[in-house]
Amino acid sequence: MPGGTPTPWSYFFIRLLFQFVLKIFYGTIVVENVDLIPETGEPCIVCANHSNSLTDALLLVTAIPSRRRNMLRLTAKSTQFGKRTFTSWLIESAGTVPIKRRKDYNNAPVDNSIVMGNLMEALELGDAVCLFPEGASRYHPSIAPMKTGVARIVSDVLSRNKDNPDVAISILTCSITYMHRQHFRSDVLVTFHPPTRFTPKDNPELLAPVEFEEIRLITARMHQQISSGTFDSPSWDLIRIAKLCARMYAPLGTGMSLGDYVRVVRSFLDAFKLSLTGFDGRNGRTLTGSDTDKSDHRTEEEEELKKLRQGLKAYQDALVRLGVKDDRIRRPLPRLTILRRIFIRLTWSLLLVCISLPGLLLWLPIFAATYIGVRNFTKTGPIWDTWDEIAQYKLVYGLISGICVWLGCMLVTFPIAFLTAVVVPVVMWMTLRWMEDAISSFRAFSALVRLFLVGTTTLQEMGHVRQELYQGVMKLAKALGLPNDPEAYFAESGGTEKGRVRGSWESKAKYFSIRRRRKRDWNETLRLYDKVDYPEEGL
């Protein structure tokens, strides 16, 4: 096999641009298992879940380091091409291949034969091609049934080169997990799974004529791998409850890496799928007839899970209604301590806002342009059809307006523009860092005020409810094989992505890190309130 298509100069520029924009928009981007990515020259199809439109593709381009692959050939819906928009230029400049979708052509038949031929030729040259097997991006808690196109391409490539003993093609699955996909300074986990390698010699069953069952088995294996590394739920409500379980199991402040956090939430999520009537959480399908008879022995376990799930939902609803955090129910504070902390949090928040005011003037046009642009876009359709593109629109509007602010500042200060070109981005970044801490302090201030207003009797009753639920959560965690002492376990095995520190002095120093904020909760976003809820079911 040749060594892959030479990387065009525009790809280097586009990749750097993607990295810059994503690092600003998302607080932390964690990439796991980079060593599993096949190297340049090895034909590879990268497959991932697709919940965030163009942003998913941008993440994959930046997540795959250049030392492993020189470039990643993207695919996108054909309606994104040929427009006089920045998004269209961005897609075309990255060497993206247009794919026609029936839904974009009134469900009429579409012809992608030429495109598929081009993709196979790219693979035969040793390129890496990105495909999203779900077929479309969508704002939904579950992964859609995957189409068989990837497996068919593998079969076609092997069949075209069946007499070449050196031919080999890999499917590299990837799970993308957004804590809150469209919210500023949220966090993202990208997890690569072990690739599956195919050759004509080892996989004669994929040579033409191929049985559809073989294609279906490959597609099912891809679905299992991708769903195992992210949140795949029949409802938003179940994700909400699983996250509450994770917070109770590993309380606020536990030094847990983002990957470990996602896997813990996923473990609870899989367990709670069993509590749904007629739903088999292990394979994600509805039980029927004989299946139900075979699962009778799990009835008692499912009833316990159902009871725990209902209790957790009621408890989370009560927390939202009172405006307090689970950690304050777990560790009650004396009234005088609450008052003292209210004063400290408010003072610190106001101080940070004051020193951020000059930089906020630079950010104001960006926030305004992004807000207006996204608001107008969301009016064009329902949640399920537009919300998967909100992050994409925020990225594009933010980038364009940010460049305009930067150029405008250099124009106004033309005699010293060479200094402005450096000072303005530095000021804007430090303002963003200070605002993250200011908003976090204000969230804590608001939570403490609400906690002070809640009666002692109510807090005690909530404490009793929590204690009972906590016992159920820990019993479930033990059954799932999770560590008995999460705080001690993850303090040793967890990563440093959340600013995990050792010792009081290092903790204080890390708080002022220029690189990123030291978060205590992976659920945190740059908002004045804690983001714990999701869209109503059915939207």
XYZ file of C-alpha atoms in Angstrom:
539
model
C 0.000 0.000 0.000
C 1.208 3.574 -0.729
C 1.906 5.901 2.167
C -1.296 7.929 1.962
C -2.338 11.118 0.209
C 0.083 14.049 0.757
C -1.297 16.549 3.231
C -2.345 19.829 1.553
C -1.088 23.027 3.184
C -4.661 24.157 3.770
C -5.259 21.127 6.001
C -2.508 22.240 8.411
C -4.102 25.682 8.640
C -7.619 24.293 9.096
C -6.442 21.872 11.790
C -4.731 24.661 13.757
C -7.872 26.762 13.424
C -10.007 23.874 14.704
C -7.693 23.354 17.676
C -7.789 27.034 18.613
C -11.583 27.348 18.422
C -12.289 24.087 20.279
C -9.844 24.895 23.096
C -11.607 28.212 23.637
C -15.146 26.837 23.486
C -14.642 23.667 25.541
C -12.996 23.750 28.952
C -11.217 20.391 28.755
C -10.880 17.986 25.828
C -9.556 14.602 26.955
C -8.423 12.090 24.313
C -7.930 8.463 25.364
C -6.067 5.580 23.668
C -4.265 7.574 20.977
C -1.780 4.702 20.671
C -4.563 2.536 19.168
C -4.867 4.733 16.053
C -3.395 3.008 12.965
C -0.452 4.980 11.594
C -0.278 6.903 8.313
C -0.306 4.564 5.320
C -2.588 1.987 6.921
C -6.100 2.204 5.383
C -8.511 3.063 8.156
C -12.172 4.032 8.556
C -12.783 6.122 11.688
C -16.349 5.679 12.972
C -17.920 7.628 15.825
C -21.288 8.506 17.308
C -22.797 11.651 15.839
C -24.618 13.986 18.225
C -23.082 17.386 17.561
C -23.110 17.986 13.812
C -19.923 19.518 12.360
C -18.343 19.775 15.824
C -17.918 15.981 15.938
C -15.787 16.079 12.794
C -13.706 19.004 14.085
C -13.012 17.102 17.288
C -11.827 14.009 15.446
C -9.523 16.039 13.186
C -7.842 17.604 16.225
C -7.968 14.484 18.442
C -5.903 12.389 16.017
C -2.315 13.663 16.375
C -0.266 14.302 13.246
C 2.389 11.863 14.454
C -0.173 9.065 13.996
C -2.030 10.230 10.875
C -1.040 13.019 8.506
C -4.700 13.791 7.793
C -8.278 12.555 8.196
C -10.615 12.618 5.203
C -14.014 13.848 6.373
C -17.509 13.345 4.989
C -20.486 15.668 5.373
C -24.006 16.065 4.033
C -23.999 17.483 0.521
C -26.257 20.397 1.484
C -23.309 21.928 3.397
C -21.355 22.426 0.162
C -21.395 25.173 -2.473
C -22.672 27.919 -0.171
C -21.181 31.357 0.363
C -20.788 30.802 4.082
C -17.810 30.384 6.388
C -19.022 26.915 7.391
C -19.145 25.796 3.776
C -15.638 27.140 3.115
C -14.371 25.423 6.253
C -15.785 22.063 5.193
C -14.513 22.245 1.627
C -11.026 23.457 2.661
C -10.589 20.429 4.917
C -10.943 18.094 1.923
C -14.372 16.877 3.002
C -16.307 14.529 0.719
C -20.038 15.334 0.159
C -22.570 12.588 0.947
C -26.140 12.813 -0.338
C -28.881 11.924 2.141
C -32.387 10.921 1.123
C -33.917 13.135 3.824
C -32.341 16.174 2.136
C -33.973 15.277 -1.205
C -37.583 14.653 -0.108
C -36.732 10.969 0.528
C -36.100 10.461 -3.191
C -33.425 7.954 -4.267
C -29.893 9.429 -4.276
C -26.751 8.268 -6.060
C -23.556 8.146 -3.978
C -21.742 5.624 -6.181
C -19.104 8.135 -7.342
C -18.501 9.282 -3.759
C -18.141 5.702 -2.521
C -15.702 5.020 -5.343
C -13.613 8.034 -4.306
C -13.604 6.879 -0.680
C -12.435 3.395 -1.662
C -9.659 4.870 -3.799
C -8.556 7.016 -0.829
C -8.457 3.921 1.392
C -6.422 2.038 -1.217
C -3.913 4.899 -1.100
C -3.579 4.358 2.661
C -5.745 7.248 3.867
C -7.937 7.472 6.967
C -11.596 8.243 6.200
C -14.120 9.488 8.752
C -17.686 8.170 8.567
C -20.597 8.484 10.987
C -22.536 5.188 10.803
C -25.683 6.701 12.326
C -26.120 8.499 9.005
C -27.184 11.824 10.523
C -26.486 14.027 13.509
C -29.305 14.224 16.045
C -30.031 15.651 19.490
C -31.066 12.492 21.293
C -29.924 10.536 24.394
C -29.477 7.269 22.491
C -27.298 6.217 19.573
C -29.347 5.621 16.428
C -29.327 2.232 14.659
C -26.211 2.171 12.513
C -26.251 1.858 8.754
C -24.231 -0.866 7.028
C -22.276 1.435 4.708
C -18.964 1.098 6.570
C -19.030 -2.705 6.488
C -19.964 -2.635 2.812
C -17.010 -0.367 1.995
C -14.673 -2.760 3.813
C -16.114 -5.657 1.833
C -15.763 -3.776 -1.466
C -12.135 -2.772 -0.784
C -11.189 -6.333 0.130
C -13.004 -7.711 -2.916
C -11.270 -5.246 -5.266
C -7.891 -6.276 -3.870
C -8.504 -9.941 -3.101
C -5.349 -11.003 -5.012
C -3.091 -8.579 -3.128
C -1.709 -10.260 0.036
C -0.550 -6.914 1.452
C -4.016 -5.367 1.568
C -5.412 -4.693 5.030
C -8.079 -2.252 6.195
C -9.077 -1.327 9.748
C -12.239 0.005 11.366
C -11.354 2.337 14.244
C -14.376 3.075 16.436
C -14.494 6.136 18.645
C -16.879 7.345 21.359
C -17.444 11.091 21.788
C -19.013 12.189 25.079
C -19.997 15.808 25.686
C -20.841 16.757 29.240
C -23.084 19.463 27.747
C -22.501 19.593 24.022
C -23.667 23.161 23.310
C -22.563 24.986 26.471
C -19.522 27.265 26.694
C -16.543 25.809 28.647
C -18.108 22.375 29.038
C -15.883 19.268 28.794
C -15.468 16.556 26.161
C -14.137 13.002 26.227
C -12.892 11.296 23.039
C -12.183 7.577 23.490
C -10.664 5.415 20.764
C -11.310 1.664 20.876
C -9.083 -1.189 19.631
C -9.278 -1.250 15.809
C -10.627 -4.272 13.938
C -8.314 -5.302 11.082
C -9.544 -7.078 7.953
C -7.580 -8.805 5.170
C -8.677 -10.912 2.182
C -6.823 -13.895 3.628
C -8.247 -13.698 7.162
C -11.736 -12.591 6.163
C -12.800 -14.526 3.051
C -16.409 -14.229 4.226
C -16.271 -10.527 3.257
C -15.256 -11.170 -0.348
C -17.978 -10.771 -3.005
C -20.547 -12.205 -3.091
C -20.944 -11.518 0.622
C -23.778 -12.619 2.881
C -25.735 -9.780 4.476
C -25.385 -11.496 7.865
C -21.609 -10.854 7.779
C -22.219 -7.173 7.069
C -24.757 -7.015 9.872
C -22.361 -8.621 12.375
C -19.629 -6.052 11.671
C -22.137 -3.214 12.036
C -23.445 -4.642 15.333
C -19.882 -4.924 16.661
C -19.252 -1.279 15.770
C -22.435 -0.217 17.567
C -21.449 -2.158 20.685
C -17.957 -0.627 20.800
C -19.114 2.947 20.256
C -22.000 2.757 22.736
C -19.752 1.171 25.398
C -17.701 4.361 25.681
C -20.422 7.009 25.932
C -23.910 7.669 27.320
C -26.446 5.590 25.390
C -29.820 5.880 27.067
C -33.476 5.460 26.097
C -34.259 8.756 27.883
C -32.649 11.958 29.158
C -34.124 11.230 32.565
C -32.017 8.097 32.960
C -28.799 10.023 32.212
C -29.792 12.619 34.805
C -30.318 9.924 37.442
C -27.094 8.093 36.543
C -25.136 11.339 36.964
C -26.724 11.853 40.386
C -25.615 8.336 41.308
C -22.068 9.150 40.237
C -22.081 12.326 42.378
C -23.303 10.391 45.414
C -20.864 7.521 44.838
C -17.846 9.784 44.195
C -18.687 13.034 46.042
C -17.706 16.574 45.118
C -13.940 17.017 45.116
C -13.034 13.416 44.264
C -9.944 13.438 42.021
C -11.545 11.514 39.173
C -10.425 11.783 35.542
C -13.045 12.589 32.926
C -12.709 9.098 31.447
C -13.309 7.471 34.833
C -16.280 9.755 35.473
C -17.924 8.819 32.169
C -17.356 5.102 32.827
C -18.846 5.349 36.330
C -21.943 7.160 35.008
C -22.160 4.622 32.208
C -22.066 1.739 34.711
C -25.021 3.147 36.653
C -26.820 3.952 33.399
C -26.536 0.355 32.170
C -27.870 -0.927 35.481
C -30.894 1.374 35.446
C -31.865 0.248 31.961
C -32.867 -3.012 33.647
C -35.392 -1.134 35.754
C -37.380 -0.083 32.710
C -40.427 -2.253 32.089
C -39.776 -4.669 29.256
C -36.338 -3.235 28.434
C -33.213 -5.378 28.337
C -30.422 -2.977 29.324
C -27.668 -5.355 28.304
C -28.473 -5.313 24.614
C -30.748 -2.278 24.366
C -33.887 -3.936 22.985
C -37.451 -4.414 24.089
C -38.270 -7.797 25.635
C -41.025 -9.880 24.105
C -42.775 -13.163 24.829
C -40.185 -15.846 25.525
C -37.580 -13.181 26.443
C -39.773 -12.049 29.322
C -40.249 -15.625 30.524
C -36.487 -16.167 30.582
C -35.951 -12.995 32.596
C -38.403 -13.812 35.396
C -35.541 -14.620 37.765
C -34.397 -10.969 37.516
C -37.759 -9.590 38.671
C -36.687 -8.909 42.265
C -33.478 -7.187 41.164
C -35.348 -5.077 38.643
C -37.915 -4.038 41.271
C -35.111 -2.862 43.582
C -33.548 -0.889 40.750
C -36.901 0.598 39.822
C -37.510 1.687 43.415
C -34.015 3.199 43.643
C -34.480 4.979 40.322
C -37.781 6.508 41.417
C -36.286 7.579 44.750
C -33.298 9.216 43.059
C -35.541 11.081 40.643
C -37.680 12.444 43.472
C -34.531 13.418 45.410
C -33.012 15.222 42.404
C -36.298 17.024 41.770
C -36.290 18.172 45.402
C -32.685 19.434 45.078
C -33.619 21.441 41.980
C -36.752 22.793 43.652
C -34.813 23.929 46.741
C -31.839 25.117 44.671
C -29.252 23.268 46.791
C -26.523 20.749 45.968
C -26.293 17.151 47.038
C -22.932 17.882 48.684
C -24.623 20.301 51.108
C -27.084 17.600 52.108
C -24.198 15.159 52.544
C -22.195 17.593 54.677
C -24.511 20.080 56.462
C -22.960 23.437 57.390
C -23.587 25.459 60.563
C -25.572 28.657 59.978
C -22.644 30.916 60.944
C -20.352 29.052 58.542
C -22.893 29.543 55.745
C -23.043 33.298 56.429
C -19.251 33.567 56.494
C -18.927 31.682 53.203
C -21.678 33.787 51.612
C -19.633 36.922 52.337
C -16.379 35.367 51.057
C -17.897 33.986 47.839
C -19.700 37.219 46.981
C -16.635 39.355 47.689
C -14.355 37.140 45.605
C -16.850 37.025 42.741
C -17.219 40.827 42.667
C -13.434 41.289 42.796
C -12.904 38.978 39.824
C -15.661 40.688 37.859
C -14.087 44.093 38.518
C -10.656 43.097 37.235
C -12.351 41.418 34.245
C -14.306 44.503 33.137
C -11.766 45.767 30.540
C -11.583 42.339 28.946
C -15.360 41.905 29.099
C -15.713 44.904 26.786
C -13.782 42.879 24.210
C -15.898 39.779 24.791
C -19.235 41.613 24.705
C -19.538 41.826 20.867
C -18.668 38.119 20.612
C -21.263 37.065 23.175
C -23.895 39.316 21.592
C -23.274 38.100 18.027
C -23.270 34.470 19.127
C -26.431 34.837 21.195
C -28.377 36.551 18.402
C -27.150 34.134 15.744
C -27.992 31.006 17.758
C -31.363 32.386 18.879
C -32.383 33.051 15.287
C -31.176 29.609 14.215
C -33.108 27.725 16.917
C -36.311 29.419 15.748
C -35.976 27.654 12.387
C -36.955 24.227 13.724
C -37.728 21.984 16.697
C -35.165 20.883 19.288
C -34.555 17.474 17.738
C -33.728 19.042 14.347
C -31.686 22.105 15.367
C -30.082 21.577 18.756
C -27.414 19.233 17.418
C -26.018 22.215 15.460
C -26.002 24.806 18.256
C -22.356 24.197 19.177
C -21.399 24.453 15.502
C -23.119 27.830 15.175
C -21.577 29.096 18.416
C -18.124 28.084 17.193
C -18.565 29.788 13.821
C -20.167 32.996 15.118
C -17.665 33.176 17.970
C -14.694 32.746 15.641
C -15.836 35.323 13.090
C -16.819 37.944 15.674
C -13.623 37.262 17.646
C -11.467 37.883 14.578
C -13.415 41.092 13.906
C -12.766 42.301 17.479
C -9.068 41.491 17.158
C -8.715 43.264 13.816
C -10.785 46.191 15.061
C -8.523 46.664 18.074
C -5.423 46.669 15.841
C -7.058 49.193 13.509
C -7.931 51.560 16.372
C -4.440 51.277 17.841
C -2.643 51.236 14.477
C 0.602 52.912 15.601
C 1.148 50.114 18.144
C -0.779 47.383 16.324
C 2.144 44.975 16.677
C 1.670 45.124 20.463
C -2.122 45.009 20.283
C -1.974 41.836 18.192
C -0.453 40.036 21.201
C -1.930 41.928 24.148
C -5.595 41.641 23.073
C -5.657 37.788 22.896
C -3.793 37.572 26.234
C -6.230 39.960 27.920
C -9.205 38.100 26.471
C -7.887 34.728 27.648
C -7.152 35.963 31.183
C -10.591 37.584 31.283
C -12.126 34.231 30.366
C -10.163 32.498 33.134
C -11.154 35.110 35.722
C -14.782 34.973 34.613
C -14.810 31.181 35.013
C -13.751 31.618 38.637
C -16.083 34.582 39.161
C -19.132 32.710 37.858
C -18.184 29.621 39.846
C -17.965 31.747 42.998
C -21.311 33.361 42.212
C -22.907 29.931 41.728
C -21.545 28.928 45.139
C -22.835 32.203 46.638
C -26.319 31.619 45.217
C -26.363 28.012 46.432
C -25.319 29.112 49.935
C -28.031 31.795 50.058
C -30.657 29.245 49.073
C -29.227 26.789 51.594
C -29.505 29.413 54.343
C -33.146 30.080 53.449
C -34.076 26.397 53.568
C -35.328 25.391 57.005
C -33.251 23.108 59.231
C -36.111 20.623 59.436
C -36.287 20.322 55.640
C -32.536 19.766 55.398
C -32.672 17.066 58.056
C -35.503 15.300 56.234
C -33.508 15.509 52.989
C -30.510 14.092 54.845
C -32.499 11.037 55.972
C -33.754 10.480 52.422
C -30.230 10.807 51.069
C -28.787 8.356 53.554
C -31.239 5.677 52.458
C -30.574 6.381 48.801
C -26.820 6.414 49.400
C -26.949 2.922 50.829
C -28.813 1.763 47.738
C -26.294 3.488 45.445
C -23.311 1.909 47.217
C -24.978 -1.505 47.144
C -25.502 -1.094 43.406
C -21.909 0.136 42.954
C -20.629 -2.987 44.711
C -22.766 -5.194 42.464
C -21.333 -3.372 39.444
C -17.779 -4.030 40.613
C -16.911 -0.372 41.263
C -14.200 0.415 43.896
C -15.453 0.403 47.493
C -13.569 3.603 48.391
C -13.819 5.851 45.312
C -12.133 8.871 46.908
C -8.994 6.889 47.745
C -9.037 4.808 44.561
C -9.456 7.633 42.049
C -7.017 9.875 43.940
C -4.329 7.355 42.970
C -5.520 6.198 39.544
C -7.241 9.346 38.266
C -5.682 11.685 35.736
C -4.762 15.344 36.074
C -7.323 16.698 33.608
C -9.482 18.168 36.370
C -6.486 19.813 38.048
C -6.021 17.007 40.601
C -3.553 18.242 43.191
C -1.725 16.903 46.220
C -1.309 19.050 49.303
C -2.724 22.375 50.462
C -0.066 24.603 48.868
C -0.311 22.951 45.444
C -4.097 23.188 45.671
C -3.931 26.952 46.198
C -1.369 27.402 43.424
C -3.372 25.344 40.909
C -6.441 27.483 41.555
C -4.698 30.358 39.754
C -3.527 28.246 36.818
C -3.469 30.272 33.596
C -4.000 27.188 31.451
C -7.418 26.144 32.759
C -9.700 26.262 35.742
C -9.337 23.582 38.414
C -12.841 22.146 38.373
C -14.349 20.161 41.196
C -17.260 18.916 39.120
C -17.116 17.633 35.530
C -20.715 18.812 35.116
C -19.650 22.460 35.355
C -20.202 24.982 32.537
C -19.779 28.752 32.265
C -23.275 29.483 33.568
C -24.732 31.261 36.583
C -26.582 28.071 37.557
C -25.655 24.399 37.787
C -26.574 22.476 34.661
C -28.228 19.247 35.825
C -31.405 19.005 33.750
C -32.042 17.991 30.135
C -34.821 18.614 27.597
C -38.245 17.276 28.450
C -38.915 13.792 27.154
C -40.470 13.651 23.714
C -38.847 16.839 22.408
